[in-house]
Short mmCIF file of C-alpha atoms and ligand atoms in Angstrom, two decimals:
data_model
loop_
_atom_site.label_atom_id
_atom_site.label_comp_id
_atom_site.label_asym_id
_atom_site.label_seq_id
_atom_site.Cartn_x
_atom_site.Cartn_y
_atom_site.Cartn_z
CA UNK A 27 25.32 58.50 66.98
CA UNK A 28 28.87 57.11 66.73
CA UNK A 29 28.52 55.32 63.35
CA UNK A 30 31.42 56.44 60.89
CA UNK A 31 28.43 56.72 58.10
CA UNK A 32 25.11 58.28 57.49
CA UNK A 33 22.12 56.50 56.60
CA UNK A 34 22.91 56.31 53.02
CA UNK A 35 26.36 54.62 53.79
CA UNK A 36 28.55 57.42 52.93
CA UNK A 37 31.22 58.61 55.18
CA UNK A 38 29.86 60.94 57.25
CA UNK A 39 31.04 64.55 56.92
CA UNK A 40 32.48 64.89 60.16
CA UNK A 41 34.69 61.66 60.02
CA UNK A 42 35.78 64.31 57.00
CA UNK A 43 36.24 66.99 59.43
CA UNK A 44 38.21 65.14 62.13
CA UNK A 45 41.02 63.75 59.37
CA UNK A 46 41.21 67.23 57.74
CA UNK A 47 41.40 68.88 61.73
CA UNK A 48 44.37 66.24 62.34
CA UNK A 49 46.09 66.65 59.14
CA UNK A 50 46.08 70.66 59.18
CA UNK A 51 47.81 70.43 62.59
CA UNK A 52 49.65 67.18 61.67
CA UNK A 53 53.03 68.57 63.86
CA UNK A 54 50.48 69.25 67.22
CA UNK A 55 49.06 67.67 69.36
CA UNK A 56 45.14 68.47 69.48
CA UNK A 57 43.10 68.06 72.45
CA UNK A 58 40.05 65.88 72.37
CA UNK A 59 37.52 68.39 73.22
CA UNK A 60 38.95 71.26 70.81
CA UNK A 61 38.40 68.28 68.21
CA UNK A 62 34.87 67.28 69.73
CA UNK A 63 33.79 71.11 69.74
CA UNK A 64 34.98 71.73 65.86
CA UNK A 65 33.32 68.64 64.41
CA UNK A 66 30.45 68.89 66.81
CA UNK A 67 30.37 65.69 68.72
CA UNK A 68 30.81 64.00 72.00
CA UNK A 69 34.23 63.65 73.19
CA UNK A 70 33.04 59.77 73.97
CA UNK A 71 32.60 59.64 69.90
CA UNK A 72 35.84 61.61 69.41
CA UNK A 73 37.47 58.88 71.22
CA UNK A 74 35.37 55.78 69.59
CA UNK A 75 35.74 57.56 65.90
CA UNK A 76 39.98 57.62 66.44
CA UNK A 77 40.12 53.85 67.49
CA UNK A 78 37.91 52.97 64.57
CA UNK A 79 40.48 55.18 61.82
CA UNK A 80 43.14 53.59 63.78
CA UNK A 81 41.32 50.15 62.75
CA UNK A 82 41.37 51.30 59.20
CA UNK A 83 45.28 51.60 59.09
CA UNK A 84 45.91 55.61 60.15
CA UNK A 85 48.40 56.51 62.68
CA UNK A 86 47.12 58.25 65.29
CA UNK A 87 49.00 58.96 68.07
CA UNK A 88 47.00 59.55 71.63
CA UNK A 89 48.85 61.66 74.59
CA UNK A 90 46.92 60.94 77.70
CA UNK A 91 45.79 64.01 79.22
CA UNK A 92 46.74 66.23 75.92
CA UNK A 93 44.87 64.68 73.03
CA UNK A 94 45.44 63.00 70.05
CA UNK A 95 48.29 63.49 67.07
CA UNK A 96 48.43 62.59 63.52
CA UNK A 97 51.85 59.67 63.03
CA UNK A 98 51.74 60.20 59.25
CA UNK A 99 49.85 61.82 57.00
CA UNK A 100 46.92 59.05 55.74
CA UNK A 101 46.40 58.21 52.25
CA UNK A 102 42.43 58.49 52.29
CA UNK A 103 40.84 59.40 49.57
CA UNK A 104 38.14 61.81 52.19
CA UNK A 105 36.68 64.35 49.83
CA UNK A 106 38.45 67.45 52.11
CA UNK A 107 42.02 65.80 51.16
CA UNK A 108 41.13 65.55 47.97
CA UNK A 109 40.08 68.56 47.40
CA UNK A 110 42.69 70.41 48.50
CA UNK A 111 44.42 69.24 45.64
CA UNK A 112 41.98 70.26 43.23
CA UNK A 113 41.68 73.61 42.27
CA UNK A 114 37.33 75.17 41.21
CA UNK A 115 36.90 72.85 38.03
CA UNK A 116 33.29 71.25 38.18
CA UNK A 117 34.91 67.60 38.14
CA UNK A 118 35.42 67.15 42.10
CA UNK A 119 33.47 69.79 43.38
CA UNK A 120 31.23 67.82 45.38
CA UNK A 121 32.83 64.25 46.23
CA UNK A 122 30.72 61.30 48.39
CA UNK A 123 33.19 58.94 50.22
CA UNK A 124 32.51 55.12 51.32
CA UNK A 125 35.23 52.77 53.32
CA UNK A 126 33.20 49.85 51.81
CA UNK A 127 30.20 49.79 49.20
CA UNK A 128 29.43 47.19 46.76
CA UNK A 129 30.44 48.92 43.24
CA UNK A 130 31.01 53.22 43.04
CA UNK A 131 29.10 52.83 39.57
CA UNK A 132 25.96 51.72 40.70
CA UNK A 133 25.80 54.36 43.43
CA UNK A 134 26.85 57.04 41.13
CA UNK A 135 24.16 55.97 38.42
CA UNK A 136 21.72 56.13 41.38
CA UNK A 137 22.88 59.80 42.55
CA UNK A 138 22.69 60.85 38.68
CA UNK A 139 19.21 59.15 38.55
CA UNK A 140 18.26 61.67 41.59
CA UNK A 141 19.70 64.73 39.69
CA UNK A 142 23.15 65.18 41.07
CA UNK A 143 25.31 68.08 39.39
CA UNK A 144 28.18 67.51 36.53
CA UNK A 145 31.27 66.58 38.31
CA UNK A 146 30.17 64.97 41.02
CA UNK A 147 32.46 61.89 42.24
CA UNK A 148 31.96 58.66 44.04
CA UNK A 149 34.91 57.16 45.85
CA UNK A 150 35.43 53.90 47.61
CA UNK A 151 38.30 52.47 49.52
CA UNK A 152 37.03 48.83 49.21
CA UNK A 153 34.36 47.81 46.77
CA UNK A 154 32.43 44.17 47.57
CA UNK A 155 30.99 44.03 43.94
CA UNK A 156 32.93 46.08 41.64
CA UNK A 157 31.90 45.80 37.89
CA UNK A 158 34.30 45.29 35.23
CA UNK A 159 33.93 45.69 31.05
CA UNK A 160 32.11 42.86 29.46
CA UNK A 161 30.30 41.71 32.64
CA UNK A 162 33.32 40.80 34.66
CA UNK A 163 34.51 41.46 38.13
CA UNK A 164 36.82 44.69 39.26
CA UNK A 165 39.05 43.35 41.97
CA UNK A 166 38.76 45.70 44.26
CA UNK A 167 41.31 45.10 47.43
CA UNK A 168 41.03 47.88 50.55
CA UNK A 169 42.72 50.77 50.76
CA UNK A 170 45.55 50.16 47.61
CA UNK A 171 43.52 51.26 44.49
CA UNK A 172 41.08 53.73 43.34
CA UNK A 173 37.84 53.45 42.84
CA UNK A 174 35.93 56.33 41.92
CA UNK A 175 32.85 56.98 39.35
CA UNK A 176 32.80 60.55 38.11
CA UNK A 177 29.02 61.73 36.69
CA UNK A 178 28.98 63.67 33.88
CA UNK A 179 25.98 65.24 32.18
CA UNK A 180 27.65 66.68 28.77
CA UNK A 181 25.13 68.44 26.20
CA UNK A 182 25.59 65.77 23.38
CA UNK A 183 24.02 63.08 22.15
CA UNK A 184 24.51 59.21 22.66
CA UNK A 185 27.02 58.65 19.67
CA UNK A 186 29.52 60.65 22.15
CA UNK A 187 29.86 57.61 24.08
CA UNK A 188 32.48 56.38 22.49
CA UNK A 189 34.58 59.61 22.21
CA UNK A 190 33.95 60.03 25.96
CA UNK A 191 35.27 56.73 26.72
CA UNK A 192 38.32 57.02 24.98
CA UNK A 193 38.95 60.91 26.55
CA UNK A 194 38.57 59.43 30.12
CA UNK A 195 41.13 56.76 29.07
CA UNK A 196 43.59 59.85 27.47
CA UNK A 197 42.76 61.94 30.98
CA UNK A 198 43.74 58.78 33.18
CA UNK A 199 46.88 57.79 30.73
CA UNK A 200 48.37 61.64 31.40
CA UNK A 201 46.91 61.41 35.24
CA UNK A 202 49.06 57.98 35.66
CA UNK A 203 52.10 59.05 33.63
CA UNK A 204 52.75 62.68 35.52
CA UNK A 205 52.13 61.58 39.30
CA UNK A 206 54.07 58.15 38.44
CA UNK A 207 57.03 58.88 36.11
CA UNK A 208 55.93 55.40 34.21
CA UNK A 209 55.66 55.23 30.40
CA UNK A 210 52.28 54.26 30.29
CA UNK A 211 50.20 52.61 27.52
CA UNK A 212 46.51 52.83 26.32
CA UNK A 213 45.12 49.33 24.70
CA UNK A 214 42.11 50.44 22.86
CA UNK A 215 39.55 51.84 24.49
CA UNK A 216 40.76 52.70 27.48
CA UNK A 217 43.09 50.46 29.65
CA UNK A 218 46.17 51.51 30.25
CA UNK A 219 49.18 49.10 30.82
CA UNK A 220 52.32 49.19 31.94
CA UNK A 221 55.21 47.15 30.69
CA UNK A 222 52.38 45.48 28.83
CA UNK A 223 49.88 44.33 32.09
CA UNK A 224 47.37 46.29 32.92
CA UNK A 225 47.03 49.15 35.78
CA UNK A 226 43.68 50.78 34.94
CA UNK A 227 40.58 49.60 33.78
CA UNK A 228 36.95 52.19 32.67
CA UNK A 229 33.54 50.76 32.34
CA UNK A 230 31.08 53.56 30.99
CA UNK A 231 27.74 53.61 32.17
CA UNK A 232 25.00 55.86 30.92
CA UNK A 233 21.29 56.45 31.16
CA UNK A 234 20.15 58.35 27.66
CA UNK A 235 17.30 58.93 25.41
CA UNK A 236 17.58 58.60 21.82
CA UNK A 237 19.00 61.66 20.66
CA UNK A 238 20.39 63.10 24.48
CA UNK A 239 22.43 62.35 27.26
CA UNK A 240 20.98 62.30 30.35
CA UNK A 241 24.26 61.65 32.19
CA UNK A 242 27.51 59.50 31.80
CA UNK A 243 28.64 57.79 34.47
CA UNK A 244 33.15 56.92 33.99
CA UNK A 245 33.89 54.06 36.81
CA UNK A 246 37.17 54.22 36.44
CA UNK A 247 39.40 51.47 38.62
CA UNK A 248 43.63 52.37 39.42
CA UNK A 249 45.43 49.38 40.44
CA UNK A 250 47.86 51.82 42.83
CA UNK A 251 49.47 50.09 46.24
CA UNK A 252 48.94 46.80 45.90
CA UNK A 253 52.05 44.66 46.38
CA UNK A 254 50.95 42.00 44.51
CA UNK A 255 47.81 40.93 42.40
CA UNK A 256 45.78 37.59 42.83
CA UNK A 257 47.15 34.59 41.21
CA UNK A 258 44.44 34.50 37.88
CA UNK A 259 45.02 38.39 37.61
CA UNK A 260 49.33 38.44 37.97
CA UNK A 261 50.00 37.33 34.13
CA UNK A 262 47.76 40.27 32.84
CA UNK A 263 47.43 43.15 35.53
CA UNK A 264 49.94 45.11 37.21
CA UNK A 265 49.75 47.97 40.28
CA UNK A 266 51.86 51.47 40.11
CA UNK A 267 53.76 50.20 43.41
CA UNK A 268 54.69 47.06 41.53
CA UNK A 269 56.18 48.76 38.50
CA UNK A 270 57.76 51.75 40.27
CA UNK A 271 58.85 49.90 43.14
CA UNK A 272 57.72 52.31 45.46
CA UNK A 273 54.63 53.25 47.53
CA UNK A 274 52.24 56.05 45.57
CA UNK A 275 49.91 58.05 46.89
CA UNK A 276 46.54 57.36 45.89
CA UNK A 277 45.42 60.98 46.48
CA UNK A 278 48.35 62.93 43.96
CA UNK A 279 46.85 60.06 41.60
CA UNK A 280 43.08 60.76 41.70
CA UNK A 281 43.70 64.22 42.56
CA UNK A 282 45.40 64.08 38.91
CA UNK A 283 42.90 62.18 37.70
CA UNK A 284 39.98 64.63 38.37
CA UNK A 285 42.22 68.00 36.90
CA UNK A 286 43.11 65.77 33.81
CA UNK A 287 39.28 64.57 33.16
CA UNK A 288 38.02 68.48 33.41
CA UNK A 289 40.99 69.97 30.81
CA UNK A 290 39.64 67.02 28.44
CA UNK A 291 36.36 67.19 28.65
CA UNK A 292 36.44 71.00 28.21
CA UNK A 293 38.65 69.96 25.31
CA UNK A 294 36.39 67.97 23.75
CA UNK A 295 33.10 70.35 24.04
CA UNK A 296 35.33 73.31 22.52
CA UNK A 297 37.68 71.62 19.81
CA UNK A 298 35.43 68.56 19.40
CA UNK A 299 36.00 64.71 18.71
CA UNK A 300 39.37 64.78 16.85
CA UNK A 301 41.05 67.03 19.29
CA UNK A 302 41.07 63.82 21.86
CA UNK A 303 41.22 61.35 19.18
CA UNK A 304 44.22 62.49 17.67
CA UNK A 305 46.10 63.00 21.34
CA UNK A 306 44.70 58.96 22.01
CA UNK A 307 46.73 58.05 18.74
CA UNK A 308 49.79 60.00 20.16
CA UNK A 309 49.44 58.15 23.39
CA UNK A 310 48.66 54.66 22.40
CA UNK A 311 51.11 52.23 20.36
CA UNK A 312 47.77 50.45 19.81
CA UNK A 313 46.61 53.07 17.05
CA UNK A 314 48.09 52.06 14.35
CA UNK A 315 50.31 48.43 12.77
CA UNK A 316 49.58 47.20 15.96
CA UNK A 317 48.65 42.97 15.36
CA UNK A 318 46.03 42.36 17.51
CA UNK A 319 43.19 39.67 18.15
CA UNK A 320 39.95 41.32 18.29
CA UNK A 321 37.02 39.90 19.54
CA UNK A 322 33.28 40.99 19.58
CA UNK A 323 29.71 39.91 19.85
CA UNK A 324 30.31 38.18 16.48
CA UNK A 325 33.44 35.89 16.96
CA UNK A 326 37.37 36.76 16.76
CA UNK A 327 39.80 37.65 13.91
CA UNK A 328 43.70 38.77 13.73
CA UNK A 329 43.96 42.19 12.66
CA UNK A 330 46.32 44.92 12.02
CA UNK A 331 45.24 48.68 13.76
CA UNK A 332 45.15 51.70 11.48
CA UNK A 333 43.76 54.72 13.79
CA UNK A 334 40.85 55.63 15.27
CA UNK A 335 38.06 57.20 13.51
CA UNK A 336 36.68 60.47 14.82
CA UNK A 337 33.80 58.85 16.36
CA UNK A 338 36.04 56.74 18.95
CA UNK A 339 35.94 53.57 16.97
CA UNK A 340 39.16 51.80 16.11
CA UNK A 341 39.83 51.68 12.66
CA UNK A 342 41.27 47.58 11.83
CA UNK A 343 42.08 45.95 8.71
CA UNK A 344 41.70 42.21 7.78
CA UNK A 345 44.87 39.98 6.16
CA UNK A 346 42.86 40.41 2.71
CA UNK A 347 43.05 44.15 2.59
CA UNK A 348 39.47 45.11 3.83
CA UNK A 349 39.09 47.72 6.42
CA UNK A 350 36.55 48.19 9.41
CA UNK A 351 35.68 50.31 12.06
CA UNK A 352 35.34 48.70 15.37
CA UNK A 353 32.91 50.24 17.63
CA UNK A 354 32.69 47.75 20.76
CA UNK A 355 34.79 44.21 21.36
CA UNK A 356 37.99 43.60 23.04
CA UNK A 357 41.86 43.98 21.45
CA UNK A 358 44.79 41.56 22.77
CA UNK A 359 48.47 42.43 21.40
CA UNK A 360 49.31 39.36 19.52
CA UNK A 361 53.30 38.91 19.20
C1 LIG B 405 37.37 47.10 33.10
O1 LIG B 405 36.85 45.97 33.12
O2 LIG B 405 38.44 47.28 32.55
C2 LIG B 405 36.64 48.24 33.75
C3 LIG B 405 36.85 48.29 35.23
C4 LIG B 405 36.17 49.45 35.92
C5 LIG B 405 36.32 49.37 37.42
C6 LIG B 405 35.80 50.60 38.10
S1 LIG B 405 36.25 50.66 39.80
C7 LIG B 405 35.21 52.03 40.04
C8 LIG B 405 33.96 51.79 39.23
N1 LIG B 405 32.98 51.03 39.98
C9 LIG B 405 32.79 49.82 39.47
O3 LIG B 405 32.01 48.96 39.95
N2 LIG B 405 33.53 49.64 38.38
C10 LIG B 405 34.31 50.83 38.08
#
């Protein structure tokens, strides 16, 4: 069995093992059948498993008779490099790895669905069908964003939603901001722009009765390396390498990500709703005077912001003086 995945389409583990084995002796050169007896394969798939990574963009270097060396170390979001980054919060704990799947939402709501713990992650390198907000697309190139879906199974009841939208958004905003160095934005709920396009996008997905959550799935999409975005996208979204003008690496980012979303979420079930609300007003210029164009279900009106409520929605209020709280619908900065 040579195949890079197992039968559910998930990297397998020892593709997991090989990168970790060449990036712990990244300045040696290992030989094939030290590698073949760790991971516990042929040497034959040893062989066929480094030409396929090599297809996939990592440098690995081959010594004939000697074995095989790492060129530089790969940005691949396998769960043992991510991991190391991660310290024993539940969020990351157990992380399930594709090169290609059609959306990291619709797995995830499909592992929840089978009873996977809190914290579990589902990361992509390519998605073929990734789901935006509002029934759109999630463009979804190879290798330069992130892609991950992060189950969570919180002890509260659907009318968190909201709240747990807008704390994924405040985790990613401080995620992006410390591994980037960017002054980052957060247009209600939860994008976040830079220099007014956007970098990051979160759909929330849930399966719930009435008064409980059974689990909350955050698909949460990172426009990272790519050096430039597809004509209908380049007027409104942005990637980190485009705005820093250098290359970043997608595993500091989701790395970041994962610590961020575990100190907020713990923040949230101890201090409660206005303990992220209040750090989403600090972090958005969206919160409050903003003009914006909302539009919902209903139809579209201009609007001036003034806070968020408790519950997560935004608080707007009409030319004539009458005030609303917005619970779902779409915000665009009008100038
Ligand atoms: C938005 O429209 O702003 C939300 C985009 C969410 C995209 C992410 S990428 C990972 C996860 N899997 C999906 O299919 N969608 C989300």
């Amino acid at each position: 069995m040579d195949n890079m995945r197992t039968a559910a389409g998930s990297t397998d583990r020892r593709i997991d093992k090989l990168i970790h084995l060449l990036v712990r002796n990244a300045m040696v050169v290992v030989p094939g059948p030290k590698i073949a007896a760790e991971i516990g394969v042929t040497r034959f798939t040893v062989h066929h498993w480094i030409e396929r990574l090599r297809a996939l963009g990592l440098e690995i270097r081959g010594v004939p008779m000697e074995g095989y060396q790492l060129a530089a170390i790969p940005d691949i979001l396998v769960p043992s490099l991510v991991r190391a980054e991660l310290g024993d919060a539940a969020i990351g704990r157990e992380i399930v790895h594709y090169f290609r799947i059609g959306s990291t939402n619709a797995v995830a709501l499909n592992l929840a669905a089978e009873g996977a713990d809190h914290g579990t992650v589902v990361v992509a390198e390519e998605q073929t069908a990734g789901r935006g907000r509002l029934g759109r697309a999630w463009f979804s190139e190879k290798s330069s964003g992130i892609y991950a879906s992060i189950i969570l199974r919180p002890p509260l009841s659907p009318a968190a939603a909201p709240v747990l939208t807008l704390m994924a958004g405040l985790a990613a905003h401080k995620a992006v901001s410390a591994a980037t160095g960017l002054t980052v934005d957060i247009r209600w709920p939860n994008d976040l722009l830079v220099n007014g396009r956007k970098v990051c996008g979160i759909l929330t997905e849930m399966s719930a009765e009435l008064d409980r959550l059974h689990a909350v799935v955050l698909g949460i999409g990172i426009n990272v390396n790519h050096s430039l975005m597809p004509p209908e996208l380049e007027n409104i979204a942005t990637s980190l390498r485009m705005e820093a003008h250098r290359a970043i690496s997608r595993i500091q980012v989701l790395a970041a990500l994962l610590r961020e979303l575990d100190r907020h979420y713990q923040l949230l079930l101890k201090s409660g709703n206005k303990a992220i609300t209040e750090r989403w007003e600090a972090a958005s210029t969206f919160a409050h005077g903003k003009r914006v164009r909302v539009v919902t279900a209903t139809g579209e009106a201009l609007v001036t912001t003034a806070g968020v409520d408790p519950s997560g929605a935004l608080k707007i209020q009409y030319d004539d003086g009458r005030t609303e709280c917005l619970m779902a619908g779409e915000v665009v900065e009008v100038k």
